[in-house]
Structure formats: structure tokens, C-alpha cells
PDB file of C-alpha atoms and ligand atoms in Angstrom:
ATOM      1  CA  UNK A   1     -72.226 160.453  84.792  1.00 48.00           C
ATOM      2  CA  UNK A   2     -69.348 158.020  85.108  1.00 52.00           C
ATOM      3  CA  UNK A   3     -69.054 158.007  81.300  1.00 54.00           C
ATOM      4  CA  UNK A   4     -68.980 161.808  81.184  1.00 57.00           C
ATOM      5  CA  UNK A   5     -66.300 161.793  83.848  1.00 61.00           C
ATOM      6  CA  UNK A   6     -64.318 159.212  81.897  1.00 56.00           C
ATOM      7  CA  UNK A   7     -64.703 161.236  78.673  1.00 61.00           C
ATOM      8  CA  UNK A   8     -63.497 164.374  80.410  1.00 62.00           C
ATOM      9  CA  UNK A   9     -60.450 162.563  81.741  1.00 64.00           C
ATOM     10  CA  UNK A  10     -59.796 161.066  78.353  1.00 55.00           C
ATOM     11  CA  UNK A  11     -60.012 164.491  76.744  1.00 60.00           C
ATOM     12  CA  UNK A  12     -57.684 165.892  79.369  1.00 55.00           C
ATOM     13  CA  UNK A  13     -55.232 163.098  78.651  1.00 57.00           C
ATOM     14  CA  UNK A  14     -55.458 163.762  74.938  1.00 50.00           C
ATOM     15  CA  UNK A  15     -54.708 167.442  75.445  1.00 52.00           C
ATOM     16  CA  UNK A  16     -51.671 166.584  77.544  1.00 49.00           C
ATOM     17  CA  UNK A  17     -50.476 164.101  74.920  1.00 54.00           C
ATOM     18  CA  UNK A  18     -50.930 166.601  72.100  1.00 51.00           C
ATOM     19  CA  UNK A  19     -49.175 169.238  74.157  1.00 54.00           C
ATOM     20  CA  UNK A  20     -46.222 166.947  74.776  1.00 53.00           C
ATOM     21  CA  UNK A  21     -46.022 166.013  71.100  1.00 51.00           C
ATOM     22  CA  UNK A  22     -46.041 169.664  70.085  1.00 54.00           C
ATOM     23  CA  UNK A  23     -43.414 170.397  72.688  1.00 45.00           C
ATOM     24  CA  UNK A  24     -41.093 167.632  71.542  1.00 50.00           C
ATOM     25  CA  UNK A  25     -41.579 168.587  67.893  1.00 45.00           C
ATOM     26  CA  UNK A  26     -40.661 172.146  68.775  1.00 49.00           C
ATOM     27  CA  UNK A  27     -37.598 170.888  70.632  1.00 46.00           C
ATOM     28  CA  UNK A  28     -36.537 168.746  67.684  1.00 40.00           C
ATOM     29  CA  UNK A  29     -37.012 171.551  65.177  1.00 41.00           C
ATOM     30  CA  UNK A  30     -35.107 173.892  67.458  1.00 40.00           C
ATOM     31  CA  UNK A  31     -32.276 171.393  67.636  1.00 43.00           C
ATOM     32  CA  UNK A  32     -32.213 170.885  63.887  1.00 40.00           C
ATOM     33  CA  UNK A  33     -32.426 174.600  63.190  1.00 42.00           C
ATOM     34  CA  UNK A  34     -29.412 174.933  65.418  1.00 42.00           C
ATOM     35  CA  UNK A  35     -27.724 172.282  63.374  1.00 41.00           C
ATOM     36  CA  UNK A  36     -28.444 174.160  60.170  1.00 44.00           C
ATOM     37  CA  UNK A  37     -27.232 177.330  61.832  1.00 45.00           C
ATOM     38  CA  UNK A  38     -23.913 175.536  62.231  1.00 48.00           C
ATOM     39  CA  UNK A  39     -23.876 174.869  58.517  1.00 47.00           C
ATOM     40  CA  UNK A  40     -21.217 177.034  57.025  1.00 48.00           C
ATOM     41  CA  UNK A  41     -23.143 179.519  54.969  1.00 47.00           C
ATOM     42  CA  UNK A  42     -21.167 182.703  54.900  1.00 46.00           C
ATOM     43  CA  UNK A  43     -23.809 184.663  53.040  1.00 46.00           C
ATOM     44  CA  UNK A  44     -26.366 184.466  55.870  1.00 46.00           C
ATOM     45  CA  UNK A  45     -24.032 184.699  58.844  1.00 49.00           C
ATOM     46  CA  UNK A  46     -21.387 187.335  58.911  1.00 48.00           C
ATOM     47  CA  UNK A  47     -18.531 185.729  60.769  1.00 46.00           C
ATOM     48  CA  UNK A  48     -16.784 187.628  63.436  1.00 55.00           C
ATOM     49  CA  UNK A  49     -14.550 185.695  65.735  1.00 75.00           C
ATOM     50  CA  UNK A  50     -11.338 184.083  64.544  1.00 77.00           C
ATOM     51  CA  UNK A  51     -11.873 181.091  66.769  1.00 82.00           C
ATOM     52  CA  UNK A  52     -15.259 180.442  65.153  1.00 86.00           C
ATOM     53  CA  UNK A  53     -13.755 180.766  61.708  1.00 86.00           C
ATOM     54  CA  UNK A  54     -10.959 178.371  62.502  1.00 87.00           C
ATOM     55  CA  UNK A  55     -13.364 175.821  63.996  1.00 90.00           C
ATOM     56  CA  UNK A  56     -15.273 175.970  60.735  1.00 92.00           C
ATOM     57  CA  UNK A  57     -12.070 175.397  58.856  1.00 94.00           C
ATOM     58  CA  UNK A  58     -11.495 172.297  60.935  1.00 95.00           C
ATOM     59  CA  UNK A  59     -15.050 171.158  60.309  1.00 96.00           C
ATOM     60  CA  UNK A  60     -14.611 171.543  56.547  1.00 97.00           C
ATOM     61  CA  UNK A  61     -11.212 169.864  56.638  1.00 97.00           C
ATOM     62  CA  UNK A  62     -12.882 166.863  58.271  1.00 97.00           C
ATOM     63  CA  UNK A  63     -15.668 166.826  55.703  1.00 98.00           C
ATOM     64  CA  UNK A  64     -13.095 166.916  52.932  1.00 98.00           C
ATOM     65  CA  UNK A  65     -11.251 163.959  54.398  1.00 97.00           C
ATOM     66  CA  UNK A  66     -14.532 162.077  54.748  1.00 98.00           C
ATOM     67  CA  UNK A  67     -15.505 162.919  51.164  1.00 98.00           C
ATOM     68  CA  UNK A  68     -12.170 161.772  49.789  1.00 98.00           C
ATOM     69  CA  UNK A  69     -12.287 158.578  51.802  1.00 98.00           C
ATOM     70  CA  UNK A  70     -15.735 157.803  50.418  1.00 98.00           C
ATOM     71  CA  UNK A  71     -15.018 159.161  46.958  1.00 97.00           C
ATOM     72  CA  UNK A  72     -17.826 161.696  47.284  1.00 98.00           C
ATOM     73  CA  UNK A  73     -16.673 164.673  45.265  1.00 98.00           C
ATOM     74  CA  UNK A  74     -19.659 166.932  45.977  1.00 98.00           C
ATOM     75  CA  UNK A  75     -18.909 167.500  49.669  1.00 98.00           C
ATOM     76  CA  UNK A  76     -15.184 167.840  48.925  1.00 98.00           C
ATOM     77  CA  UNK A  77     -15.756 170.573  46.336  1.00 98.00           C
ATOM     78  CA  UNK A  78     -18.310 172.377  48.499  1.00 98.00           C
ATOM     79  CA  UNK A  79     -16.125 172.377  51.598  1.00 98.00           C
ATOM     80  CA  UNK A  80     -13.069 173.446  49.597  1.00 98.00           C
ATOM     81  CA  UNK A  81     -15.045 176.425  48.251  1.00 97.00           C
ATOM     82  CA  UNK A  82     -16.236 177.250  51.774  1.00 96.00           C
ATOM     83  CA  UNK A  83     -12.650 177.159  53.023  1.00 96.00           C
ATOM     84  CA  UNK A  84     -11.724 179.565  50.270  1.00 94.00           C
ATOM     85  CA  UNK A  85     -14.510 181.945  51.358  1.00 93.00           C
ATOM     86  CA  UNK A  86     -13.598 181.662  55.040  1.00 91.00           C
ATOM     87  CA  UNK A  87     -10.053 182.549  54.175  1.00 88.00           C
ATOM     88  CA  UNK A  88     -11.264 185.710  52.505  1.00 86.00           C
ATOM     89  CA  UNK A  89     -13.315 186.660  55.576  1.00 81.00           C
ATOM     90  CA  UNK A  90     -10.417 185.729  57.857  1.00 76.00           C
ATOM     91  CA  UNK A  91      -8.091 188.059  55.961  1.00 75.00           C
ATOM     92  CA  UNK A  92      -9.194 190.616  58.541  1.00 72.00           C
ATOM     93  CA  UNK A  93      -7.240 188.705  61.191  1.00 76.00           C
ATOM     94  CA  UNK A  94      -4.070 188.340  59.207  1.00 80.00           C
ATOM     95  CA  UNK A  95      -0.820 189.039  60.917  1.00 85.00           C
ATOM     96  CA  UNK A  96       0.769 191.931  59.088  1.00 88.00           C
ATOM     97  CA  UNK A  97       3.765 189.975  57.904  1.00 92.00           C
ATOM     98  CA  UNK A  98       4.964 188.880  54.509  1.00 93.00           C
ATOM     99  CA  UNK A  99       5.216 185.238  55.610  1.00 93.00           C
ATOM    100  CA  UNK A 100       1.674 185.156  56.943  1.00 93.00           C
ATOM    101  CA  UNK A 101       0.410 186.582  53.682  1.00 93.00           C
ATOM    102  CA  UNK A 102       2.283 183.867  51.864  1.00 95.00           C
ATOM    103  CA  UNK A 103       0.584 181.155  53.945  1.00 95.00           C
ATOM    104  CA  UNK A 104      -2.765 182.809  53.306  1.00 94.00           C
ATOM    105  CA  UNK A 105      -2.255 183.032  49.560  1.00 94.00           C
ATOM    106  CA  UNK A 106      -1.076 179.457  49.482  1.00 97.00           C
ATOM    107  CA  UNK A 107      -4.181 178.434  51.415  1.00 96.00           C
ATOM    108  CA  UNK A 108      -6.444 180.116  48.882  1.00 96.00           C
ATOM    109  CA  UNK A 109      -4.572 178.644  45.943  1.00 97.00           C
ATOM    110  CA  UNK A 110      -4.757 175.135  47.415  1.00 98.00           C
ATOM    111  CA  UNK A 111      -8.453 175.314  48.298  1.00 98.00           C
ATOM    112  CA  UNK A 112      -9.151 176.470  44.741  1.00 97.00           C
ATOM    113  CA  UNK A 113      -7.105 173.612  43.279  1.00 98.00           C
ATOM    114  CA  UNK A 114      -8.803 171.151  45.607  1.00 98.00           C
ATOM    115  CA  UNK A 115     -12.261 172.353  44.565  1.00 98.00           C
ATOM    116  CA  UNK A 116     -11.334 172.145  40.884  1.00 98.00           C
ATOM    117  CA  UNK A 117      -9.853 168.656  41.198  1.00 98.00           C
ATOM    118  CA  UNK A 118     -12.940 167.482  43.092  1.00 98.00           C
ATOM    119  CA  UNK A 119     -15.226 169.009  40.478  1.00 98.00           C
ATOM    120  CA  UNK A 120     -13.230 167.180  37.798  1.00 98.00           C
ATOM    121  CA  UNK A 121     -13.688 163.983  39.889  1.00 98.00           C
ATOM    122  CA  UNK A 122      -9.932 163.569  39.964  1.00 98.00           C
ATOM    123  CA  UNK A 123      -9.426 161.635  43.196  1.00 98.00           C
ATOM    124  CA  UNK A 124      -5.609 161.583  43.146  1.00 98.00           C
ATOM    125  CA  UNK A 125      -5.370 165.272  42.283  1.00 98.00           C
ATOM    126  CA  UNK A 126      -7.833 166.167  45.030  1.00 98.00           C
ATOM    127  CA  UNK A 127      -6.007 163.953  47.507  1.00 98.00           C
ATOM    128  CA  UNK A 128      -2.678 165.612  46.710  1.00 98.00           C
ATOM    129  CA  UNK A 129      -4.173 169.101  47.047  1.00 98.00           C
ATOM    130  CA  UNK A 130      -5.659 168.095  50.386  1.00 98.00           C
ATOM    131  CA  UNK A 131      -2.329 166.778  51.702  1.00 98.00           C
ATOM    132  CA  UNK A 132      -0.720 170.078  50.713  1.00 98.00           C
ATOM    133  CA  UNK A 133      -3.579 171.971  52.319  1.00 98.00           C
ATOM    134  CA  UNK A 134      -3.190 170.052  55.584  1.00 97.00           C
ATOM    135  CA  UNK A 135       0.504 170.891  55.599  1.00 98.00           C
ATOM    136  CA  UNK A 136      -0.366 174.527  54.983  1.00 97.00           C
ATOM    137  CA  UNK A 137      -2.714 174.539  58.031  1.00 95.00           C
ATOM    138  CA  UNK A 138      -0.062 173.066  60.276  1.00 96.00           C
ATOM    139  CA  UNK A 139       2.794 175.199  58.917  1.00 96.00           C
ATOM    140  CA  UNK A 140       0.836 178.414  59.348  1.00 93.00           C
ATOM    141  CA  UNK A 141      -0.048 177.471  62.919  1.00 92.00           C
ATOM    142  CA  UNK A 142       3.588 176.686  63.637  1.00 93.00           C
ATOM    143  CA  UNK A 143       4.568 180.043  62.228  1.00 93.00           C
ATOM    144  CA  UNK A 144       1.890 181.917  64.204  1.00 90.00           C
ATOM    145  CA  UNK A 145       2.984 180.273  67.425  1.00 87.00           C
ATOM    146  CA  UNK A 146       6.600 181.220  66.842  1.00 79.00           C
ATOM    147  CA  UNK A 147       5.545 184.795  66.078  1.00 79.00           C
ATOM    148  CA  UNK A 148       3.212 185.230  69.040  1.00 77.00           C
ATOM    149  CA  UNK A 149       4.825 183.106  71.722  1.00 73.00           C
ATOM    150  CA  UNK A 150       8.494 182.620  72.487  1.00 67.00           C
ATOM    151  CA  UNK A 151       9.618 179.012  72.356  1.00 63.00           C
ATOM    152  CA  UNK A 152       9.703 177.104  75.618  1.00 67.00           C
ATOM    153  CA  UNK A 153      13.158 176.636  77.110  1.00 70.00           C
ATOM    154  CA  UNK A 154      14.667 173.309  76.087  1.00 67.00           C
ATOM    155  CA  UNK A 155      13.894 170.440  78.447  1.00 65.00           C
TER     156      UNK A 155
HETATM  157  C1  HEC B   1      -2.573 181.671  57.134  1.00 73.74           C
HETATM  158  C2  HEC B   1      -2.511 181.095  58.430  1.00 73.74           C
HETATM  159  C3  HEC B   1      -3.461 179.981  58.815  1.00 73.74           C
HETATM  160  C4  HEC B   1      -3.849 178.912  58.049  1.00 73.74           C
HETATM  161  C5  HEC B   1      -3.445 178.570  56.639  1.00 73.74           C
HETATM  162  C6  HEC B   1      -4.732 178.134  58.888  1.00 73.74           C
HETATM  163  N1  HEC B   1      -4.878 178.709  60.111  1.00 73.74           N
HETATM  164 FE1  HEC B   1      -5.925 177.935  61.658  1.00 73.74          FE
HETATM  165  N2  HEC B   1      -5.262 179.463  62.832  1.00 73.74           N
HETATM  166  C7  HEC B   1      -4.550 180.557  62.392  1.00 73.74           C
HETATM  167  C8  HEC B   1      -4.405 181.509  63.477  1.00 73.74           C
HETATM  168  C9  HEC B   1      -3.697 182.855  63.403  1.00 73.74           C
HETATM  169  C10 HEC B   1      -5.050 180.914  64.591  1.00 73.74           C
HETATM  170  C11 HEC B   1      -5.167 181.478  65.992  1.00 73.74           C
HETATM  171  C12 HEC B   1      -3.970 181.000  66.770  1.00 73.74           C
HETATM  172  C13 HEC B   1      -3.950 181.569  68.137  1.00 73.74           C
HETATM  173  O1  HEC B   1      -4.680 182.517  68.433  1.00 73.74           O
HETATM  174  O2  HEC B   1      -3.160 181.027  68.930  1.00 73.74           O
HETATM  175  C14 HEC B   1      -5.573 179.637  64.154  1.00 73.74           C
HETATM  176  C15 HEC B   1      -6.291 178.763  64.956  1.00 73.74           C
HETATM  177  C16 HEC B   1      -6.892 177.589  64.530  1.00 73.74           C
HETATM  178  C17 HEC B   1      -7.684 176.697  65.360  1.00 73.74           C
HETATM  179  C18 HEC B   1      -7.965 176.891  66.834  1.00 73.74           C
HETATM  180  C19 HEC B   1      -9.227 177.707  66.955  1.00 73.74           C
HETATM  181  C20 HEC B   1      -9.572 178.048  68.379  1.00 73.74           C
HETATM  182  O3  HEC B   1     -10.327 177.293  68.975  1.00 73.74           O
HETATM  183  O4  HEC B   1      -9.101 179.072  68.877  1.00 73.74           O
HETATM  184  C21 HEC B   1      -8.147 175.697  64.545  1.00 73.74           C
HETATM  185  C22 HEC B   1      -9.041 174.515  64.942  1.00 73.74           C
HETATM  186  C23 HEC B   1      -7.633 175.949  63.207  1.00 73.74           C
HETATM  187  N3  HEC B   1      -6.883 177.103  63.233  1.00 73.74           N
HETATM  188  C24 HEC B   1      -7.888 175.161  62.115  1.00 73.74           C
HETATM  189  C25 HEC B   1      -7.301 175.343  60.879  1.00 73.74           C
HETATM  190  C26 HEC B   1      -7.427 174.404  59.788  1.00 73.74           C
HETATM  191  C27 HEC B   1      -8.181 173.092  59.840  1.00 73.74           C
HETATM  192  C28 HEC B   1      -6.717 174.931  58.764  1.00 73.74           C
HETATM  193  C29 HEC B   1      -6.505 174.357  57.404  1.00 73.74           C
HETATM  194  C30 HEC B   1      -7.634 173.824  56.691  1.00 73.74           C
HETATM  195  C31 HEC B   1      -6.140 176.182  59.221  1.00 73.74           C
HETATM  196  N4  HEC B   1      -6.526 176.401  60.500  1.00 73.74           N
HETATM  197  C32 HEC B   1      -5.328 176.971  58.457  1.00 73.74           C
HETATM  198  C33 HEC B   1      -4.004 180.753  61.154  1.00 73.74           C
HETATM  199  C34 HEC B   1      -4.120 179.849  60.112  1.00 73.74           C
END
């Protein structure tokens, strides 16, 4: 009787333990599927919001810097290609000005060069393209701010 009682409790405990394991596995796989959802794969996820696109640009820019720093050309080339694709999707948000189009074209040209230099495992060439690309990011933002927001009064 006492043994049966013990066995029942043991079984109950086992069920709880299994349940908890399943639950935490589900939580982990949910978390990692969310992580993969953040992976920039334009084909699966049509991108809508400019903010999201730009955050992805930043994410890729950081991966590129990391890749260059560690001399890992694969991630550099992949992120440069992704930036190129994002720029094509983001064309929808372009300001209708000649200057903005110039920044955009420059961005696409530089991401292409960067990808090609990385694929050729040319570290210096890739580094140079990335410096130019970073300047392009900042210059376009400067331009957009001047276009959309009057400058603050001098202090
Ligand atoms: C051709 C122009 C252009 C280029 C090039 C460009 N951006 Fe942007 N970016 C924009 C515009 C437009 C916005 C929106 C600004 C606003 O609404 O105030 C923006 C906003 C952002 C934001 C803020 C997003 C938010 O949270 O709202 C980030 C981050 C960003 N860009 C990253 C980058 C990075 C990194 C690069 C270069 C790899 C880059 N951008 C290149 C036009 C550009």
C-alpha cells in the first residue's frame, strides 16, 4: 500500500518533470524561432515599415564591421548583399528628390562593391568600400534631416 502510494507520487512527479521539460523546450524553440525570424531574409518576409528596414540596415552594418574585424568574408558578403536588397525594397520610401536618388544609387553601388571585394577576399578593398558606405549612411541621414526638419536656431 505504502509502495503503491509512493509509486503514484513518483509517477506524478515524473509527469510534472516531463511537462516542465516540454514547456521549457517549447519556450526555447519559440525564442530561437523568434531569433531566426529576425534574420534578414527578404524572400520570406515582405518588409513594410521604414523603421524596420533601417534597423536591419544597422544590424547588417554591424555584422559587416564584425566580419571585417575578424577577417570573415562570408558574413561581410552576405550582409552587403542583404543591404543591397533592402535598399531595393526601401526604394518605396525614397524622397522624391534628385539628391536622395543619388544617395540611394550610391548606396547600391557601394554595397555591390563591398560584396564583390569580400567575395574576392580583398580585405583592404572591402574595408574601403565599408568606410564609404558608412559615410553614405550618415550623409543621407544628414540630408534627410535638413529636408524634413528646419535646422535648430544657433545656440
Ligand atoms: C538614401 C538615404 C539613406 C541611406 C543611404 C541610409 N538611410 Fe537610414 N534612414 C533614411 C531615412 C529617410 C530614415 C528615416 C529618417 C526619419 O524618419 O527621420 C532613416 C533612418 C535610419 C535609422 C533609424 C530607424 C528608426 O528607428 O526609425 C537607422 C538605424 C538607419 N537609418 C540606419 C542606416 C544605416 C546603418 C545605413 C547605412 C548602412 C543607412 N541607414 C543608410 C535614409 C537613408
